CSV table of C-alpha atoms and ligand atoms in Angstrom, one decimal:
chain,number,residue,atom,x,y,z
A,37,MET,CA,168.9,123.7,77.9
A,38,LEU,CA,166.6,121.9,75.6
A,39,ASP,CA,165.0,118.8,77.2
A,40,TRP,CA,167.0,119.4,80.3
A,41,THR,CA,166.0,122.6,82.2
A,42,ASP,CA,162.2,122.0,82.2
A,43,ARG,CA,160.2,123.2,85.2
A,44,HIS,CA,161.0,120.1,87.3
A,45,ALA,CA,164.8,120.5,86.9
A,46,ARG,CA,164.5,124.2,87.6
A,47,TYR,CA,162.4,123.7,90.7
A,48,MET,CA,165.1,121.4,92.1
A,49,LEU,CA,167.9,123.9,91.1
A,50,ARG,CA,166.0,126.6,92.9
A,51,GLN,CA,165.9,124.6,96.1
A,52,ILE,CA,169.7,124.4,95.9
A,53,SER,CA,170.3,128.1,95.2
A,54,GLN,CA,167.8,130.9,95.8
A,55,ARG,CA,169.8,133.7,94.2
A,56,THR,CA,171.0,132.4,90.9
A,57,LEU,CA,169.1,133.3,87.8
A,58,LEU,CA,167.5,130.3,86.1
A,59,TYR,CA,166.7,130.0,82.4
A,60,THR,CA,164.0,128.0,80.6
A,61,GLU,CA,164.8,125.9,77.6
A,62,MET,CA,164.7,127.8,74.3
A,63,VAL,CA,161.1,128.1,73.2
A,64,THR,CA,160.5,129.1,69.6
A,65,THR,CA,158.1,131.9,68.6
A,66,GLY,CA,156.2,129.3,66.4
A,67,ALA,CA,155.7,127.0,69.4
A,68,LEU,CA,154.5,129.8,71.7
A,69,LEU,CA,152.2,131.5,69.2
A,70,HIS,CA,150.7,128.5,67.5
A,71,THR,CA,150.2,126.0,70.3
A,72,ASN,CA,148.9,126.3,73.9
A,73,PRO,CA,151.3,128.8,75.5
A,74,ALA,CA,150.7,127.5,79.0
A,75,ARG,CA,152.4,124.3,78.0
A,76,TRP,CA,155.6,126.2,77.5
A,77,LEU,CA,155.2,129.0,80.0
A,78,ASP,CA,153.7,127.6,83.2
A,79,TYR,CA,156.2,127.3,86.1
A,80,HIS,CA,156.2,127.1,89.9
A,81,HIS,CA,156.3,130.5,91.6
A,82,ASP,CA,159.4,129.4,93.6
A,83,GLU,CA,161.4,129.3,90.4
A,84,HIS,CA,161.9,133.1,90.4
A,85,PRO,CA,164.2,134.8,89.3
A,86,LEU,CA,163.5,133.1,86.0
A,87,ALA,CA,164.3,134.1,82.4
A,88,LEU,CA,162.4,132.9,79.4
A,89,GLN,CA,164.6,132.1,76.4
A,90,LEU,CA,163.1,132.6,73.0
A,91,GLY,CA,164.2,131.4,69.6
A,92,GLY,CA,163.1,133.4,66.6
A,93,ASN,CA,164.0,136.1,64.0
A,94,GLN,CA,160.8,138.0,63.4
A,95,PRO,CA,160.4,141.2,65.4
A,96,HIS,CA,156.6,141.1,65.5
A,97,ALA,CA,156.4,137.5,66.6
A,98,LEU,CA,159.1,138.0,69.2
A,99,ALA,CA,157.3,141.0,70.6
A,100,GLN,CA,154.1,139.0,70.9
A,101,CYS,CA,156.0,136.4,72.8
A,102,VAL,CA,157.5,139.0,75.2
A,103,LYS,CA,153.9,140.2,75.9
A,104,LEU,CA,153.1,136.6,76.9
A,105,ALA,CA,156.3,136.4,79.1
A,106,ALA,CA,155.1,139.6,80.9
A,107,GLN,CA,151.7,138.1,81.4
A,108,TRP,CA,153.3,135.0,82.9
A,109,GLN,CA,155.5,137.3,85.1
A,110,TYR,CA,158.9,136.1,83.9
A,111,ASP,CA,161.8,138.3,85.1
A,112,GLU,CA,163.7,138.5,81.9
A,113,VAL,CA,163.4,137.5,78.2
A,114,ASN,CA,166.6,136.2,76.5
A,115,LEU,CA,167.0,135.9,72.7
A,116,ASN,CA,169.0,132.9,71.6
A,117,VAL,CA,171.7,133.8,69.1
A,118,GLY,CA,173.9,130.9,69.9
A,119,CYS,CA,172.2,127.6,69.0
A,120,PRO,CA,173.8,126.0,66.0
A,121,SER,CA,171.4,123.1,65.4
A,122,ASP,CA,170.3,122.3,61.8
A,123,ARG,CA,166.6,122.7,62.7
A,124,VAL,CA,167.3,126.2,64.1
A,125,GLN,CA,169.5,127.0,61.0
A,126,GLU,CA,166.6,126.0,58.8
A,127,GLY,CA,164.4,128.4,60.6
A,128,ALA,CA,167.2,131.1,60.2
A,129,PHE,CA,167.5,131.9,63.9
A,130,GLY,CA,169.9,130.9,66.7
A,131,ALA,CA,173.6,131.3,66.0
A,132,CYS,CA,173.3,132.0,62.3
A,133,LEU,CA,171.8,135.4,63.3
A,134,MET,CA,175.3,136.5,64.3
A,135,ALA,CA,175.9,137.1,60.6
A,136,THR,CA,173.0,139.6,60.5
A,137,PRO,CA,173.4,142.0,63.6
A,138,ASN,CA,170.8,144.4,62.1
A,139,ILE,CA,168.1,141.7,62.2
A,140,VAL,CA,169.0,141.0,65.9
A,141,ALA,CA,168.9,144.7,66.6
A,142,ASP,CA,165.4,145.0,65.0
A,143,CYS,CA,164.3,142.0,67.1
A,144,VAL,CA,165.7,143.5,70.3
A,145,LYS,CA,164.0,146.8,69.6
A,146,ALA,CA,160.6,145.2,69.0
A,147,MET,CA,161.0,143.0,72.1
A,148,GLN,CA,161.9,146.0,74.3
A,149,ASP,CA,158.9,148.0,73.1
A,150,ALA,CA,156.6,145.2,73.9
A,151,SER,CA,156.9,145.3,77.7
A,152,ASN,CA,159.1,146.6,80.6
A,153,LEU,CA,160.9,143.3,80.9
A,154,PRO,CA,164.7,143.3,80.5
A,155,ILE,CA,165.7,141.9,77.1
A,156,THR,CA,169.0,140.1,76.9
A,157,VAL,CA,170.9,138.3,74.2
A,158,LYS,CA,172.9,135.0,74.3
A,159,CYS,CA,175.5,134.7,71.6
A,160,ARG,CA,178.8,133.1,70.6
A,161,ILE,CA,182.1,134.9,70.0
A,162,GLY,CA,181.5,134.3,66.3
A,163,ILE,CA,180.4,131.8,63.6
A,164,ASP,CA,182.3,130.0,60.9
A,165,ASP,CA,185.0,132.3,59.4
A,166,GLN,CA,183.7,135.4,61.1
A,167,ASP,CA,186.5,137.4,62.7
A,168,GLU,CA,186.4,136.8,66.5
A,169,GLU,CA,187.7,140.3,67.0
A,170,GLN,CA,186.0,142.7,64.6
A,171,GLY,CA,182.9,140.5,63.9
A,172,LEU,CA,182.0,140.2,67.5
A,173,GLN,CA,182.7,143.9,68.1
A,174,ASP,CA,180.4,144.9,65.3
A,175,PHE,CA,177.7,142.5,66.5
A,176,ILE,CA,177.7,143.8,70.0
A,177,GLU,CA,177.9,147.4,68.9
A,178,THR,CA,174.9,147.1,66.6
A,179,VAL,CA,172.7,145.2,69.1
A,180,GLN,CA,173.6,147.4,72.1
A,181,ALA,CA,172.7,150.5,70.0
A,182,ALA,CA,169.2,149.0,69.8
A,183,GLY,CA,169.1,149.0,73.6
A,184,CYS,CA,170.3,145.6,74.8
A,185,LYS,CA,172.4,146.1,77.9
A,186,THR,CA,173.1,142.5,78.9
A,187,PHE,CA,174.9,139.8,76.8
A,188,ILE,CA,175.6,136.3,77.7
A,189,VAL,CA,178.6,135.2,75.6
A,190,HIS,CA,179.3,131.5,75.1
A,191,ALA,CA,183.1,131.9,74.7
A,192,ARG,CA,183.6,129.8,71.6
A,193,LYS,CA,182.6,130.0,68.0
A,194,ALA,CA,179.9,127.9,66.5
A,195,TRP,CA,180.8,126.2,63.2
A,196,LEU,CA,177.5,125.9,61.4
A,197,LYS,CA,178.6,123.4,58.8
A,198,GLY,CA,180.1,120.1,59.7
A,199,LEU,CA,179.8,120.0,63.4
A,200,SER,CA,176.8,118.6,65.4
A,201,PRO,CA,175.4,120.7,68.2
A,202,LYS,CA,177.3,118.5,70.8
A,203,GLU,CA,180.5,119.0,68.9
A,204,ASN,CA,179.8,122.7,68.8
A,205,ARG,CA,179.9,122.7,72.6
A,206,GLU,CA,183.2,121.0,72.7
A,207,ILE,CA,185.4,121.4,69.6
A,208,PRO,CA,185.7,125.1,68.8
A,209,PRO,CA,188.2,126.4,71.4
A,210,LEU,CA,187.2,128.4,74.3
A,211,ASN,CA,188.5,132.0,74.3
A,212,TYR,CA,187.8,133.6,77.7
A,213,PRO,CA,190.3,136.5,77.1
A,214,ARG,CA,188.2,137.6,74.1
A,215,VAL,CA,185.2,138.1,76.4
A,216,HIS,CA,187.3,139.9,78.9
A,217,ARG,CA,188.4,142.3,76.2
A,218,LEU,CA,184.8,142.9,75.2
A,219,LYS,CA,184.1,144.1,78.7
A,220,LYS,CA,187.0,146.5,78.4
A,221,ASP,CA,185.6,147.9,75.1
A,222,PHE,CA,182.0,148.0,76.4
A,223,PRO,CA,182.4,148.7,80.2
A,224,ASP,CA,178.8,149.8,80.6
A,225,LEU,CA,177.3,146.6,79.3
A,226,GLU,CA,176.5,143.7,81.7
A,227,LEU,CA,178.6,140.8,80.3
A,228,ILE,CA,178.1,137.3,81.4
A,229,ILE,CA,180.5,134.6,80.3
A,230,ASN,CA,179.5,131.0,79.5
A,231,GLY,CA,181.3,127.8,78.5
A,232,GLY,CA,183.2,125.1,80.4
A,233,PHE,CA,182.8,126.2,84.0
A,234,LYS,CA,182.7,123.4,86.5
A,235,THR,CA,183.4,125.0,89.9
A,236,LEU,CA,182.5,128.1,91.9
A,237,ASP,CA,186.2,128.8,92.2
A,238,GLU,CA,186.4,129.1,88.4
A,239,CYS,CA,183.3,131.4,88.5
A,240,ALA,CA,184.8,133.6,91.1
A,241,GLU,CA,187.9,134.1,89.0
A,242,GLN,CA,185.7,135.2,86.1
A,243,LEU,CA,183.9,137.7,88.3
A,244,ALA,CA,187.1,139.6,88.7
A,245,HIS,CA,186.7,140.5,84.9
A,246,LEU,CA,183.0,140.2,84.2
A,247,ASP,CA,179.5,140.7,85.6
A,248,GLY,CA,178.4,137.1,85.7
A,249,VAL,CA,178.9,133.5,84.8
A,250,MET,CA,176.4,131.1,83.3
A,251,ILE,CA,176.9,127.4,84.1
A,252,GLY,CA,175.2,124.9,81.8
A,253,ARG,CA,176.1,121.3,81.7
A,254,GLU,CA,177.8,121.1,85.1
A,255,ALA,CA,174.7,122.5,86.8
A,256,TYR,CA,172.7,119.7,85.3
A,257,HIS,CA,175.0,116.8,85.8
A,258,ASN,CA,176.2,117.9,89.2
A,259,PRO,CA,173.6,120.3,90.6
A,260,MET,CA,175.2,120.5,94.0
A,261,VAL,CA,177.9,122.6,92.4
A,262,LEU,CA,175.4,125.5,93.1
A,263,ALA,CA,175.0,124.6,96.8
A,264,ASP,CA,177.4,127.3,98.0
A,265,ALA,CA,176.6,129.8,95.3
A,266,ASP,CA,174.3,132.0,97.4
A,267,GLN,CA,176.9,132.3,100.2
A,268,ARG,CA,180.0,132.6,98.1
A,269,ILE,CA,178.8,134.7,95.2
A,270,PHE,CA,175.8,136.6,96.6
A,271,GLY,CA,176.8,137.0,100.3
A,272,ALA,CA,173.8,135.1,101.8
A,273,THR,CA,174.2,134.1,105.4
A,274,ASN,CA,171.9,131.1,105.6
A,275,ALA,CA,173.4,127.6,105.6
A,276,PRO,CA,173.5,125.8,102.2
A,277,ILE,CA,170.9,123.0,101.8
A,278,CYS,CA,172.2,119.4,102.4
A,279,ARG,CA,171.3,116.5,100.1
A,280,GLU,CA,169.0,114.8,102.6
A,281,ALA,CA,166.9,118.0,103.1
A,282,LEU,CA,166.8,118.6,99.4
A,283,ILE,CA,165.6,115.0,98.7
A,284,HIS,CA,162.8,115.5,101.3
A,285,LYS,CA,161.8,118.7,99.6
A,286,MET,CA,161.8,117.0,96.2
A,287,HIS,CA,159.8,114.2,97.6
A,288,ALA,CA,157.1,116.6,98.8
A,289,TYR,CA,157.2,118.3,95.4
A,290,ALA,CA,157.0,115.0,93.6
A,291,GLU,CA,153.9,114.0,95.7
A,292,ARG,CA,152.1,117.2,94.7
A,293,GLN,CA,153.0,116.7,91.1
A,294,TYR,CA,152.0,113.0,91.2
A,295,ARG,CA,148.5,114.0,92.6
A,296,ASP,CA,148.3,116.3,89.5
A,297,GLY,CA,149.1,113.3,87.2
A,298,VAL,CA,152.8,113.9,86.6
A,299,ALA,CA,154.7,110.6,86.5
A,300,VAL,CA,157.6,110.5,89.0
A,301,LYS,CA,160.1,109.6,86.3
A,302,HIS,CA,159.7,113.1,84.8
A,303,ILE,CA,161.1,114.5,88.1
A,304,THR,CA,163.7,111.9,89.0
A,305,ARG,CA,165.4,112.0,85.6
A,306,HIS,CA,166.8,115.3,86.6
A,307,MET,CA,168.0,114.1,90.0
A,308,LEU,CA,170.5,111.4,88.9
A,309,GLY,CA,173.5,113.6,89.4
A,310,LEU,CA,172.6,114.7,93.0
A,311,LEU,CA,175.2,112.4,94.5
A,312,HIS,CA,177.8,113.0,91.8
A,313,GLY,CA,181.2,112.0,93.0
A,314,ILE,CA,180.2,110.9,96.5
A,315,PRO,CA,179.9,107.4,98.0
A,316,GLY,CA,176.5,105.8,97.3
A,317,GLY,CA,176.1,107.8,94.1
A,318,ARG,CA,176.0,104.7,91.9
A,319,ARG,CA,173.3,103.0,94.1
A,320,TRP,CA,171.2,106.2,94.1
A,321,ARG,CA,171.4,106.3,90.3
A,322,ARG,CA,170.6,102.6,89.9
A,323,VAL,CA,167.5,102.7,92.0
A,324,LEU,CA,166.2,105.8,90.3
A,325,SER,CA,166.9,104.7,86.8
A,326,GLU,CA,165.7,101.2,87.2
A,327,LYS,CA,162.6,101.7,89.3
A,328,ALA,CA,161.3,105.2,88.6
A,329,PRO,CA,160.3,104.5,84.9
A,330,ARG,CA,158.2,101.5,86.0
A,331,ASP,CA,154.4,101.6,85.9
A,332,GLY,CA,153.1,102.3,89.3
A,333,ALA,CA,156.3,104.0,90.6
A,334,THR,CA,155.5,106.5,93.3
A,335,PRO,CA,157.4,109.5,94.8
A,336,ASP,CA,158.6,107.2,97.6
A,337,ILE,CA,161.2,105.9,95.1
A,338,LEU,CA,163.2,108.9,96.1
A,339,LEU,CA,163.3,107.8,99.8
A,340,GLU,CA,164.1,104.3,98.7
A,341,ALA,CA,167.0,105.5,96.6
A,342,TRP,CA,168.3,107.7,99.4
A,343,HIS,CA,168.2,104.8,101.8
A,344,ALA,CA,170.0,102.6,99.3
A,345,ALA,CA,172.7,105.2,98.9
A,346,THR,CA,173.3,105.8,102.5
A,347,HIS,CA,173.0,102.4,104.2
B,51,FMN,C1,171.3,119.3,76.2
B,51,FMN,C2,171.7,120.7,76.0
B,51,FMN,C3,170.7,121.6,75.5
B,51,FMN,C4,171.0,123.0,75.4
B,51,FMN,N1,170.0,123.8,75.0
B,51,FMN,C5,170.2,125.2,75.0
B,51,FMN,C6,169.2,126.1,74.8
B,51,FMN,O1,168.0,125.7,74.7
B,51,FMN,N2,169.5,127.4,74.8
B,51,FMN,C7,170.8,127.9,75.0
B,51,FMN,O2,171.0,129.1,75.0
B,51,FMN,N3,171.8,127.0,75.1
B,51,FMN,C8,171.5,125.7,75.2
B,51,FMN,N4,172.6,124.8,75.4
B,51,FMN,C9,174.0,125.3,75.5
B,51,FMN,C10,174.3,125.7,77.0
B,51,FMN,O3,173.3,126.7,77.4
B,51,FMN,C11,175.7,126.3,77.1
B,51,FMN,O4,175.8,127.5,76.3
B,51,FMN,C12,176.8,125.3,76.7
B,51,FMN,O5,176.5,124.0,77.1
B,51,FMN,C13,178.1,125.8,77.2
B,51,FMN,O6,178.1,126.0,78.6
B,51,FMN,P1,178.5,124.8,79.6
B,51,FMN,O7,180.0,124.4,79.3
B,51,FMN,O8,178.5,125.5,81.0
B,51,FMN,O9,177.6,123.7,79.5
B,51,FMN,C14,172.3,123.5,75.6
B,51,FMN,C15,173.3,122.5,76.0
B,51,FMN,C16,173.0,121.2,76.2
B,51,FMN,C17,174.1,120.3,76.7
């Protein structure tokens, strides 16, 4: 998620769950190929398994980016065919590509030929007045024929004219049954559903129909929602991490980053939701949001905020 799932947010999420697949923010082919790629691609080795999400519509440029992803040892490359923002529409990529499945197929083919990495596609169930039944069927059929075996489907349409990106995550109605039918029509595809999931119970219900669930906003605003994921979903037998242990791990991480010149606020801004819905959460957020942005703030602010929350 743009501006949210940077490497610091992902490092924290990985401490909470070791088995879930994490995704980068969308990186455009232009940014990767025309600026310093390390700025976009560097990550901590603990973040694996990690997918790089690309935004673009040119097979050759996407293929070059996949080569970089392989060089940086990502585990998967995902093509964004779901983002409705104006900037992305001006570049003619993201969700508007749902109208041109042949272009997506050409992109997927070129991306697959560029490395051995799995290439996946994230899409919507349609855009604008596209038919949610036949339009989606045609899209998936064309793109899978190019070799894509995994689709992540945000189970609502994107309305490209008249709605902001935020509204496009809330207003078009969710249609989970449509994604379930897609799995029946394409049983060999790996289909992952996205949109509106807030608990592992809800995810477990979806896993009766589908191969996976992607959680976006809830994992950011309430990261401890993933605390039992390894045990409940993946069958791990180790105990889930508790908040206190997590905060000490993040303190150690923030100290290492601080020594490398990273201001503590860049890490703490992703941690405000760690005490979501539990006593002390407000005090935790207040200390972090008031003190971490100040000049001279050190990683010890995390210990101070935890103390304020728990005493
Ligand atoms: C701030 C923000 C940034 C996002 N950036 C991306 C992005 O870069 N790539 C993407 O595929 N989806 C992006 N999304 C959409 C989410 O991945 C997800 O599809 C959507 O929020 C619905 O899932 P959720 O209800 O679990 O959040 C973003 C969402 C938010 C709130």
